[in-house]
């Protein structure tokens, strides 16, 4: 239990931490400037004392409301929007006005709103970025102005001001890709309490080959063909070097360069956690498992990498030997070394020796399942109904509790419907999917289908890396995160429950993942933060105290010349930029 059950007062042990979230908060803004700061604005919830002290009388209706009353009104407004994209736009507008209300509204309606603020609706918002644009969110870097990278990044704060940087891409959406970085950061705050004013979304605009964007008169990005090759690599390298130089303590989350990639490592981690939950039920060790992955693109090989690395960490075997427990199948069938240049770099390490399959059929998934007799079957193929009744029943012949994960998204691309898998295996399959599904039933017994949602994993990993100020994210740190997530599986107590905890409990999940990541970082000598508690209870308290929450803190007025940048409203994408922007 926390020794500071109420965060209205300063935490007795950890209230002096830079990221402490207890007690009052300093603010140097007054009047309309305060109402324009999304991090400090409370709208109708400013108390009578605050209205007087911060010169807000006459700028707000007289009735003082609670945060809950604001949430109720905002939810009514949200519900009145006719379509998903309109709801997404409404939420963006709210975020630009009042961060606490924005996050609290989502937190109270997480399952309903998750698909609105993230995929798939955020994808529609990205496609329409230039048409819906009203206010910039994040740092826009373009390949034509590489000499300005460091200067443009420097405008967002001093070295200690930024904790988390995200730079991601989503297809060929040009400058609109900034919104996927924004959405990822929303999840880190929502799911793990990363302070929203200490994050930085970035887009690297390299042009686009998207004809629709190039022909759109309203398009806001570089109107040129996408740059690739050496110039692109140079652009990315300059960004990485500049980001590390300016914000050496920040955790960098990228899609193209090495730090952390939640679409690959995050999905791999949450899938591995679900597998571990299944193996607990089947009483099988990870090091004895046989796995077939159908679909050997980025997602499939990313999952394979994560599982191979975990096997190596657990067993002490080399990664090469650990890969022998994994069979990857793609369009030509089983990946074989003889396929040579047709293999992607990510596929090479999982290609099997041809001599081992001489005289054996390996051209399709059914043949491979018959030969390998896998304990686990994962689908990342985007091929609907690829897990046929014959394939599933063949797998169930050889293992008592087959672990089957049709992970392709969206739902229409799933390799099989959980209801069918449950029927075909007579209720014995352990199932996880890439999208939410209702419970399935066989012979009067209900089984909860887990969702492999990487949002239950990557925010907690990021929180642990931020709080420990880890120099890098090691394989062992990722495995520690996976084990923590797996240990929270409801299936450990009831085999008919889901293999993964529900996303509605994600903040609690993130606390324990962060603890595991921090402990492992300390053990490996990768943590650079000082004063990390050794005691488990104190460590948990230390983590919780530094997790931002969507609640209104009492404001204490400070003089502008003595105020921190946060108190002046200068930090974060909603802040006032310093001179030179």
Coordinates of C-alpha atoms in Angstrom, one line a residue:
X1 CA 0.0 0.0 0.0
X2 CA 1.1 3.5 -0.7
X3 CA 2.2 5.6 2.3
X4 CA 0.5 8.5 0.5
X5 CA -3.0 7.4 -0.4
X6 CA -4.1 10.9 -1.4
X7 CA -2.1 12.7 -4.0
X8 CA -3.4 16.1 -2.8
X9 CA -0.5 16.3 -0.4
X10 CA 3.2 15.9 -1.3
X11 CA 4.5 12.4 -1.1
X12 CA 6.6 12.0 2.1
X13 CA 9.3 9.9 0.4
X14 CA 9.2 10.7 -3.3
X15 CA 7.5 14.1 -3.5
X16 CA 10.9 15.7 -4.4
X17 CA 11.3 13.7 -7.6
X18 CA 11.3 15.8 -10.8
X19 CA 8.4 13.7 -12.1
X20 CA 6.4 13.6 -8.8
X21 CA 2.7 13.9 -9.4
X22 CA 1.5 14.6 -5.8
X23 CA 0.7 17.9 -4.1
X24 CA 0.0 21.2 -5.8
X25 CA 1.4 22.3 -9.1
X26 CA 3.2 25.6 -9.9
X27 CA 1.8 27.8 -12.6
X28 CA 2.9 31.3 -13.8
X29 CA 0.1 31.8 -16.3
X30 CA -2.9 34.0 -15.7
X31 CA -6.1 35.0 -17.5
X32 CA -6.6 34.0 -21.1
X33 CA -3.0 32.6 -21.3
X34 CA -3.9 30.1 -18.6
X35 CA -7.2 29.1 -20.4
X36 CA -5.2 28.6 -23.6
X37 CA -2.7 26.2 -21.9
X38 CA -4.0 22.6 -22.4
X39 CA -1.8 21.3 -19.6
X40 CA -3.0 23.8 -17.0
X41 CA -6.5 24.7 -18.2
X42 CA -9.4 23.4 -16.0
X43 CA -12.2 25.3 -17.7
X44 CA -15.3 25.4 -15.5
X45 CA -13.4 23.4 -12.8
X46 CA -11.2 26.2 -11.6
X47 CA -12.0 26.8 -7.9
X48 CA -13.2 30.1 -6.6
X49 CA -9.7 30.6 -5.0
X50 CA -7.9 29.8 -8.3
X51 CA -10.3 32.1 -10.3
X52 CA -9.3 35.0 -8.0
X53 CA -5.6 34.3 -7.8
X54 CA -5.2 33.6 -11.5
X55 CA -7.4 36.5 -12.7
X56 CA -10.1 34.4 -14.3
X57 CA -13.2 36.2 -13.1
X58 CA -15.3 37.3 -16.0
X59 CA -13.6 34.7 -18.3
X60 CA -15.7 31.7 -17.1
X61 CA -19.3 31.0 -16.3
X62 CA -19.8 31.4 -12.5
X63 CA -20.7 27.8 -11.6
X64 CA -17.7 25.7 -10.5
X65 CA -17.9 22.1 -11.7
X66 CA -16.1 18.9 -10.9
X67 CA -14.0 17.0 -13.3
X68 CA -16.7 14.3 -13.3
X69 CA -19.4 16.8 -14.3
X70 CA -17.1 17.9 -17.2
X71 CA -16.6 14.3 -18.3
X72 CA -20.3 13.7 -18.3
X73 CA -20.9 16.8 -20.5
X74 CA -18.0 15.9 -22.8
X75 CA -19.3 12.4 -23.3
X76 CA -22.7 13.7 -24.3
X77 CA -21.0 15.9 -26.9
X78 CA -18.8 13.1 -28.1
X79 CA -21.8 10.8 -28.4
X80 CA -23.7 13.3 -30.5
X81 CA -21.0 13.1 -33.3
X82 CA -22.4 11.1 -36.2
X83 CA -19.3 9.1 -37.4
X84 CA -16.0 7.7 -36.1
X85 CA -13.9 10.3 -37.9
X86 CA -16.1 13.1 -36.5
X87 CA -15.6 11.6 -33.0
X88 CA -11.8 11.5 -33.6
X89 CA -11.8 15.2 -34.7
X90 CA -13.8 16.1 -31.6
X91 CA -11.3 14.4 -29.3
X92 CA -8.4 16.1 -31.0
X93 CA -10.1 19.5 -30.4
X94 CA -10.6 18.6 -26.8
X95 CA -6.9 17.5 -26.4
X96 CA -5.8 20.9 -27.7
X97 CA -7.9 22.7 -25.0
X98 CA -7.8 20.5 -21.8
X99 CA -5.4 17.5 -21.5
X100 CA -6.8 16.3 -18.2
X101 CA -10.4 16.2 -19.4
X102 CA -9.3 14.5 -22.7
X103 CA -7.5 11.7 -20.9
X104 CA -10.0 11.3 -18.2
X105 CA -12.8 10.9 -20.7
X106 CA -11.0 8.2 -22.6
X107 CA -10.0 6.5 -19.3
X108 CA -13.6 6.3 -18.3
X109 CA -14.7 4.9 -21.7
X110 CA -11.5 3.1 -22.8
X111 CA -13.0 0.2 -24.6
X112 CA -15.5 2.3 -26.5
X113 CA -13.0 5.0 -27.5
X114 CA -9.8 3.0 -28.1
X115 CA -10.6 2.4 -31.8
X116 CA -11.5 6.1 -32.2
X117 CA -8.3 7.6 -30.8
X118 CA -6.1 4.8 -32.3
X119 CA -6.5 2.3 -35.1
X120 CA -8.5 2.0 -37.2
X121 CA -10.0 5.5 -37.0
X122 CA -6.7 7.3 -36.6
X123 CA -5.7 5.8 -39.9
X124 CA -8.6 7.7 -41.5
X125 CA -7.5 10.9 -39.7
X126 CA -4.0 10.5 -41.1
X127 CA -5.3 10.1 -44.7
X128 CA -7.3 13.3 -44.2
X129 CA -4.6 15.2 -42.3
X130 CA -4.2 18.1 -44.7
X131 CA -8.0 18.6 -44.9
X132 CA -8.7 18.4 -41.2
X133 CA -5.6 20.3 -40.1
X134 CA -6.2 23.1 -37.6
X135 CA -3.2 23.2 -35.3
X136 CA 0.3 21.6 -35.6
X137 CA 1.1 18.8 -33.1
X138 CA 4.8 17.9 -33.0
X139 CA 8.0 18.5 -34.7
X140 CA 8.0 18.5 -38.5
X141 CA 11.4 17.7 -40.1
X142 CA 11.8 17.5 -43.9
X143 CA 14.6 16.0 -46.0
X144 CA 15.1 19.3 -47.9
X145 CA 16.2 21.1 -44.7
X146 CA 18.6 18.6 -43.1
X147 CA 20.9 21.4 -41.9
X148 CA 18.1 22.6 -39.6
X149 CA 17.4 19.3 -37.8
X150 CA 19.3 20.1 -34.6
X151 CA 18.0 23.6 -34.4
X152 CA 14.4 22.6 -35.0
X153 CA 14.6 19.8 -32.4
X154 CA 16.3 22.1 -29.9
X155 CA 13.2 24.4 -29.7
X156 CA 11.3 21.8 -27.7
X157 CA 13.2 22.1 -24.5
X158 CA 16.4 21.6 -22.6
X159 CA 18.1 18.2 -22.2
X160 CA 16.1 17.3 -19.0
X161 CA 12.7 18.4 -20.5
X162 CA 11.9 15.5 -22.9
X163 CA 11.3 12.0 -21.7
X164 CA 9.8 10.2 -24.7
X165 CA 10.2 10.8 -28.5
X166 CA 8.2 9.0 -31.0
X167 CA 8.8 8.8 -34.8
X168 CA 6.7 6.4 -36.7
X169 CA 5.3 5.8 -40.2
X170 CA 2.1 4.3 -41.4
X171 CA 2.2 3.4 -45.1
X172 CA 3.0 6.2 -47.5
X173 CA 0.9 9.0 -45.9
X174 CA 3.6 11.7 -46.1
X175 CA 3.5 14.5 -43.5
X176 CA 0.2 13.0 -42.1
X177 CA 2.3 10.3 -40.5
X178 CA 2.8 12.8 -37.6
X179 CA -0.6 11.7 -36.3
X180 CA 0.5 8.1 -35.7
X181 CA 3.4 9.4 -33.5
X182 CA 0.8 11.6 -31.7
X183 CA -1.5 8.6 -31.2
X184 CA 1.3 6.4 -29.8
X185 CA 2.2 9.1 -27.3
X186 CA -1.4 9.4 -26.3
X187 CA -1.3 5.7 -25.5
X188 CA 1.9 6.0 -23.4
X189 CA 0.2 8.7 -21.3
X190 CA -3.2 6.9 -21.1
X191 CA -1.8 3.5 -20.4
X192 CA 1.4 4.2 -18.4
X193 CA 1.3 7.7 -17.1
X194 CA 4.1 9.2 -19.3
X195 CA 3.8 13.0 -18.7
X196 CA 2.1 14.5 -21.8
X197 CA 4.0 17.8 -21.6
X198 CA 7.3 15.9 -21.7
X199 CA 6.7 14.0 -24.9
X200 CA 7.6 14.8 -28.5
X201 CA 6.0 13.4 -31.7
X202 CA 8.2 13.7 -34.8
X203 CA 7.6 13.2 -38.5
X204 CA 10.4 12.8 -41.0
X205 CA 8.9 14.1 -44.3
X206 CA 10.8 12.5 -47.2
X207 CA 8.1 13.2 -49.8
X208 CA 5.5 10.7 -50.9
X209 CA 4.7 8.5 -53.8
X210 CA 1.0 8.6 -52.9
X211 CA -0.6 10.1 -56.0
X212 CA -3.7 11.2 -54.2
X213 CA -1.6 13.3 -51.8
X214 CA 0.6 14.7 -54.6
X215 CA -2.5 15.8 -56.5
X216 CA -4.2 17.3 -53.5
X217 CA -4.0 21.1 -53.5
X218 CA -4.4 21.2 -49.8
X219 CA -1.6 18.7 -49.1
X220 CA 0.7 20.2 -46.4
X221 CA 3.8 18.1 -46.9
X222 CA 6.7 18.1 -49.4
X223 CA 5.1 17.8 -52.8
X224 CA 7.7 15.6 -54.3
X225 CA 8.5 11.9 -54.9
X226 CA 9.6 10.0 -51.8
X227 CA 13.4 10.1 -51.3
X228 CA 15.0 6.7 -50.6
X229 CA 18.5 5.2 -50.4
X230 CA 21.6 7.0 -49.2
X231 CA 20.1 10.5 -48.7
X232 CA 17.2 9.0 -46.7
X233 CA 19.6 7.0 -44.5
X234 CA 21.6 10.2 -43.9
X235 CA 18.4 12.0 -42.9
X236 CA 17.5 9.4 -40.3
X237 CA 21.0 9.2 -39.0
X238 CA 21.2 13.0 -38.5
X239 CA 17.9 12.9 -36.7
X240 CA 19.0 10.1 -34.3
X241 CA 22.3 11.8 -33.6
X242 CA 20.6 15.2 -33.0
X243 CA 17.9 13.7 -30.7
X244 CA 20.5 11.8 -28.6
X245 CA 22.7 15.0 -28.4
X246 CA 19.8 17.3 -27.3
X247 CA 17.8 14.9 -25.2
X248 CA 20.3 12.3 -23.9
X249 CA 17.9 10.9 -21.3
X250 CA 14.9 10.5 -23.6
X251 CA 13.5 7.2 -24.7
X252 CA 13.3 7.1 -28.4
X253 CA 10.6 5.0 -30.1
X254 CA 11.2 4.7 -33.8
X255 CA 9.9 2.5 -36.7
X256 CA 13.0 2.6 -38.9
X257 CA 16.0 2.6 -36.5
X258 CA 17.1 0.7 -33.5
X259 CA 15.5 1.8 -30.2
X260 CA 12.0 0.3 -29.8
X261 CA 9.4 -0.5 -32.4
X262 CA 6.1 -1.4 -30.9
X263 CA 4.7 -2.8 -34.2
X264 CA 7.5 -5.4 -34.2
X265 CA 8.9 -5.7 -30.7
X266 CA 5.7 -4.7 -28.9
X267 CA 3.5 -7.1 -30.9
X268 CA 6.2 -9.8 -30.5
X269 CA 6.3 -9.2 -26.7
X270 CA 2.5 -9.3 -26.2
X271 CA 2.3 -12.4 -28.4
X272 CA 5.0 -14.1 -26.4
X273 CA 3.3 -13.2 -23.2
X274 CA 0.1 -14.9 -24.5
X275 CA 2.1 -18.0 -25.5
X276 CA 3.6 -18.1 -22.0
X277 CA 0.1 -18.0 -20.5
X278 CA -0.9 -20.9 -22.8
X279 CA 2.2 -22.9 -22.0
X280 CA 1.4 -22.6 -18.3
X281 CA -1.9 -24.3 -18.9
X282 CA -0.3 -27.0 -21.1
X283 CA 2.6 -27.6 -18.7
X284 CA 5.1 -27.1 -21.5
X285 CA 8.4 -25.2 -21.2
X286 CA 9.1 -22.5 -23.7
X287 CA 12.4 -24.3 -24.6
X288 CA 10.5 -27.4 -25.6
X289 CA 7.8 -25.6 -27.7
X290 CA 7.4 -26.1 -31.5
X291 CA 6.0 -23.0 -33.3
X292 CA 4.7 -22.4 -36.8
X293 CA 4.1 -18.9 -38.0
X294 CA 2.0 -18.4 -41.2
X295 CA 2.8 -15.1 -42.8
X296 CA 6.5 -14.2 -42.7
X297 CA 6.4 -10.5 -43.4
X298 CA 7.5 -7.8 -40.9
X299 CA 4.9 -8.8 -38.3
X300 CA 5.6 -12.5 -38.5
X301 CA 9.4 -12.3 -38.5
X302 CA 9.2 -9.7 -35.7
X303 CA 7.2 -12.1 -33.5
X304 CA 9.6 -14.9 -34.5
X305 CA 12.6 -12.7 -33.5
X306 CA 11.1 -12.0 -30.1
X307 CA 10.3 -15.6 -29.3
X308 CA 13.7 -16.8 -30.5
X309 CA 15.4 -14.2 -28.3
X310 CA 13.3 -15.3 -25.3
X311 CA 14.2 -19.0 -25.9
X312 CA 17.9 -18.0 -26.1
X313 CA 17.6 -16.0 -22.9
X314 CA 15.8 -18.7 -21.0
X315 CA 17.9 -21.7 -22.3
X316 CA 21.3 -20.2 -22.7
X317 CA 21.3 -21.5 -26.3
X318 CA 22.5 -19.4 -29.2
X319 CA 19.9 -17.5 -31.2
X320 CA 20.7 -19.7 -34.2
X321 CA 19.9 -22.9 -32.2
X322 CA 16.8 -21.3 -30.7
X323 CA 15.5 -20.5 -34.1
X324 CA 15.2 -24.2 -34.8
X325 CA 12.1 -24.3 -32.7
X326 CA 10.3 -22.0 -35.2
X327 CA 9.0 -22.8 -38.7
X328 CA 8.0 -19.8 -40.8
X329 CA 5.6 -20.3 -43.7
X330 CA 4.9 -17.7 -46.4
X331 CA 3.4 -17.6 -49.9
X332 CA 5.9 -20.1 -51.4
X333 CA 5.4 -22.5 -48.4
X334 CA 8.1 -23.2 -45.8
X335 CA 11.0 -20.8 -45.8
X336 CA 14.1 -22.7 -47.1
X337 CA 17.7 -21.6 -47.5
X338 CA 17.6 -22.5 -51.2
X339 CA 15.2 -19.6 -51.7
X340 CA 18.3 -17.3 -51.4
X341 CA 17.8 -13.8 -52.7
X342 CA 14.0 -14.2 -52.5
X343 CA 14.2 -14.2 -48.7
X344 CA 14.1 -10.9 -46.9
X345 CA 16.9 -10.1 -44.4
X346 CA 14.5 -10.8 -41.6
X347 CA 13.5 -14.2 -43.0
X348 CA 17.0 -15.5 -43.5
X349 CA 17.7 -16.6 -39.9
X350 CA 14.4 -18.7 -40.0
X351 CA 15.0 -20.5 -43.3
X352 CA 15.3 -24.2 -42.8
X353 CA 18.0 -26.5 -44.4
X354 CA 16.7 -28.0 -47.6
X355 CA 18.2 -31.5 -46.8
X356 CA 16.0 -31.7 -43.7
X357 CA 12.9 -31.4 -45.9
X358 CA 14.1 -33.6 -48.8
X359 CA 11.2 -35.8 -49.9
X360 CA 8.7 -34.0 -47.6
X361 CA 5.9 -31.9 -48.7
X362 CA 6.3 -28.2 -47.6
X363 CA 4.5 -26.2 -50.2
X364 CA 1.5 -25.3 -48.0
X365 CA 0.6 -24.8 -44.3
X366 CA -1.3 -28.1 -43.9
X367 CA 1.8 -30.1 -45.0
X368 CA 4.0 -28.2 -42.6
X369 CA 1.6 -28.7 -39.7
X370 CA 1.4 -32.4 -40.4
X371 CA 5.2 -32.7 -40.4
X372 CA 6.1 -30.3 -37.5
X373 CA 3.2 -31.1 -35.2
X374 CA 3.3 -27.6 -33.6
X375 CA 2.2 -26.7 -30.1
X376 CA 1.6 -23.1 -31.3
X377 CA 0.2 -21.8 -34.6
X378 CA 0.3 -18.0 -35.3
X379 CA -1.2 -16.2 -38.2
X380 CA 0.1 -12.9 -39.5
X381 CA -0.7 -13.6 -43.2
X382 CA -3.7 -11.3 -43.7
X383 CA -5.2 -14.3 -45.6
X384 CA -8.8 -14.8 -44.4
X385 CA -9.8 -18.3 -43.3
X386 CA -6.3 -19.6 -43.9
X387 CA -6.6 -21.8 -40.7
X388 CA -9.0 -24.3 -42.2
X389 CA -10.9 -26.9 -40.3
X390 CA -8.6 -29.5 -41.7
X391 CA -5.5 -27.7 -40.5
X392 CA -6.8 -27.0 -37.0
X393 CA -8.0 -30.6 -36.6
X394 CA -4.7 -31.9 -37.8
X395 CA -2.9 -29.8 -35.2
X396 CA -5.3 -31.0 -32.5
X397 CA -4.5 -34.6 -33.3
X398 CA -1.0 -34.2 -31.9
X399 CA -1.3 -31.8 -29.0
X400 CA -4.0 -31.9 -26.3
X401 CA -4.4 -28.1 -26.0
X402 CA -3.4 -26.4 -29.3
X403 CA -2.4 -22.7 -28.9
X404 CA -3.8 -20.9 -32.0
X405 CA -3.5 -17.2 -32.6
X406 CA -5.1 -15.7 -35.8
X407 CA -3.6 -12.2 -35.4
X408 CA -4.2 -10.5 -38.8
X409 CA -6.1 -7.3 -38.7
X410 CA -8.7 -6.1 -39.3
X411 CA -11.2 -8.7 -38.3
X412 CA -12.2 -9.5 -41.9
X413 CA -8.5 -10.7 -42.5
X414 CA -8.3 -13.0 -39.5
X415 CA -7.0 -16.5 -40.4
X416 CA -10.0 -18.1 -38.6
X417 CA -12.9 -17.1 -36.4
X418 CA -12.3 -18.1 -32.7
X419 CA -15.8 -19.6 -32.6
X420 CA -14.8 -22.1 -35.4
X421 CA -11.5 -22.9 -33.8
X422 CA -13.2 -23.6 -30.5
X423 CA -15.8 -25.9 -32.3
X424 CA -13.2 -27.7 -34.3
X425 CA -11.0 -28.5 -31.3
X426 CA -14.0 -29.3 -29.1
X427 CA -13.2 -26.5 -26.7
X428 CA -9.6 -27.4 -26.2
X429 CA -7.8 -24.7 -28.2
X430 CA -6.2 -21.7 -26.3
X431 CA -7.0 -18.7 -28.5
X432 CA -5.7 -15.2 -28.8
X433 CA -6.6 -12.8 -31.6
X434 CA -5.4 -9.5 -33.1
X435 CA -8.8 -7.8 -32.6
X436 CA -11.4 -8.0 -29.8
X437 CA -13.8 -10.9 -30.0
X438 CA -16.6 -12.0 -27.7
X439 CA -16.3 -15.2 -25.6
X440 CA -16.9 -18.5 -27.4
X441 CA -18.8 -21.5 -26.1
X442 CA -18.6 -25.2 -26.4
X443 CA -20.6 -27.8 -24.6
X444 CA -22.0 -25.2 -22.2
X445 CA -18.6 -23.9 -21.2
X446 CA -17.5 -20.4 -22.0
X447 CA -14.0 -19.4 -23.0
X448 CA -12.7 -15.8 -23.1
X449 CA -10.7 -14.9 -26.2
X450 CA -7.7 -12.7 -25.4
X451 CA -6.7 -9.9 -27.6
X452 CA -3.0 -9.5 -28.5
X453 CA -3.1 -5.7 -28.0
X454 CA 0.4 -4.3 -27.8
X455 CA -0.9 -1.4 -25.8
X456 CA -0.9 -3.7 -22.8
X457 CA 2.9 -4.0 -23.2
X458 CA 4.8 -1.2 -24.9
X459 CA 3.7 1.7 -22.7
X460 CA 4.9 -0.1 -19.6
X461 CA 8.2 -0.9 -21.2
X462 CA 8.6 2.8 -22.1
X463 CA 7.7 3.8 -18.5
X464 CA 10.3 1.5 -17.1
X465 CA 12.9 2.8 -19.6
X466 CA 12.1 6.4 -18.8
X467 CA 12.1 6.1 -15.1
X468 CA 15.4 4.1 -15.0
X469 CA 16.9 6.3 -17.7
X470 CA 18.2 3.1 -19.3
X471 CA 21.1 3.5 -21.8
X472 CA 19.4 1.0 -24.1
X473 CA 16.6 -1.5 -24.2
X474 CA 18.2 -5.0 -23.9
X475 CA 16.7 -8.4 -24.9
X476 CA 16.6 -9.3 -21.2
X477 CA 14.6 -6.2 -20.4
X478 CA 12.1 -7.1 -23.0
X479 CA 11.9 -10.7 -21.7
X480 CA 11.4 -9.3 -18.2
X481 CA 8.5 -7.2 -19.5
X482 CA 7.0 -10.3 -21.2
X483 CA 7.2 -12.3 -18.1
X484 CA 5.6 -9.6 -16.1
X485 CA 2.7 -9.4 -18.6
X486 CA 2.4 -13.2 -18.7
X487 CA 2.3 -13.3 -14.8
X488 CA -0.8 -11.1 -14.9
X489 CA -2.7 -13.5 -17.2
X490 CA -6.2 -14.4 -15.9
X491 CA -5.7 -17.9 -17.4
X492 CA -3.2 -18.6 -14.6
X493 CA -6.1 -18.8 -12.2
X494 CA -8.8 -20.1 -14.6
X495 CA -7.9 -21.8 -17.9
X496 CA -11.2 -20.6 -19.4
X497 CA -10.2 -17.0 -18.9
X498 CA -8.1 -15.0 -21.4
X499 CA -4.4 -15.6 -21.9
X500 CA -3.8 -11.9 -21.5
X501 CA -5.2 -9.3 -19.0
X502 CA -7.9 -6.9 -20.3
X503 CA -6.8 -3.6 -21.7
X504 CA -9.1 -1.8 -19.3
X505 CA -6.6 -2.7 -16.6
X506 CA -3.7 -1.4 -18.6
X507 CA -2.4 1.2 -16.1
X508 CA -2.0 -1.4 -13.4
X509 CA -0.4 -3.8 -15.9
X510 CA 2.1 -1.0 -16.8
X511 CA 3.1 -0.5 -13.2
X512 CA 4.3 -4.1 -12.9
X513 CA 5.9 -4.2 -16.4
X514 CA 7.8 -1.0 -15.5
X515 CA 9.0 -2.5 -12.3
X516 CA 10.3 -5.6 -14.1
X517 CA 12.0 -3.5 -16.8
X518 CA 13.6 -1.3 -14.1
X519 CA 14.9 -4.2 -12.0
X520 CA 16.4 -5.8 -15.1
X521 CA 18.0 -2.5 -16.2
X522 CA 19.6 -2.2 -12.7
X523 CA 20.8 -5.8 -12.8
X524 CA 22.5 -5.3 -16.2
X525 CA 24.0 -2.0 -15.2
X526 CA 22.0 -0.2 -17.8
X527 CA 20.0 2.1 -15.5
X528 CA 21.5 5.6 -15.1
X529 CA 18.9 7.0 -12.7
X530 CA 20.1 7.2 -9.1
X531 CA 18.0 6.4 -6.0
X532 CA 16.0 3.6 -7.5
X533 CA 14.6 1.6 -4.5
X534 CA 15.7 -2.0 -3.9
X535 CA 12.6 -3.0 -1.9
X536 CA 9.8 -4.2 -4.1
X537 CA 7.1 -2.2 -2.3
X538 CA 9.1 1.0 -2.3
X539 CA 9.9 0.5 -6.0
X540 CA 6.2 0.2 -6.8
X541 CA 5.5 3.4 -4.8
X542 CA 8.3 5.1 -6.6
X543 CA 6.9 4.2 -10.0
X544 CA 3.3 5.2 -9.1
X545 CA 4.4 8.5 -7.8
X546 CA 5.9 9.4 -11.2
X547 CA 2.9 8.3 -13.3
X548 CA 0.9 11.2 -14.6
X549 CA -2.9 10.9 -13.9
X550 CA -5.8 12.7 -15.5
X551 CA -6.9 14.7 -12.4
X552 CA -6.8 18.4 -11.5
X553 CA -4.0 19.4 -9.2
X554 CA -4.3 22.5 -7.1
X555 CA -2.4 25.4 -8.8
X556 CA 0.0 27.6 -6.9
X557 CA 0.9 30.9 -8.6
X558 CA 4.6 31.7 -9.1
X559 CA 6.4 34.6 -10.6
X560 CA 7.2 34.3 -14.3
X561 CA 10.9 35.1 -13.8
X562 CA 11.2 32.3 -11.2
X563 CA 9.0 29.7 -13.0
X564 CA 10.0 26.5 -14.7
X565 CA 9.2 26.0 -18.4
X566 CA 6.3 23.8 -17.4
X567 CA 4.9 26.4 -15.1
X568 CA 5.1 28.9 -18.0
X569 CA 3.3 26.5 -20.3
X570 CA 6.2 26.2 -22.6
X571 CA 6.7 22.4 -22.7
X572 CA 5.0 19.9 -24.9
X573 CA 3.2 20.1 -28.2
X574 CA 0.5 22.3 -26.7
X575 CA 3.0 24.7 -25.2
X576 CA 4.2 28.1 -26.2
X577 CA 7.4 27.7 -28.2
X578 CA 10.5 29.6 -27.1
X579 CA 12.0 32.4 -29.2
X580 CA 13.5 31.3 -32.5
X581 CA 10.6 29.1 -33.7

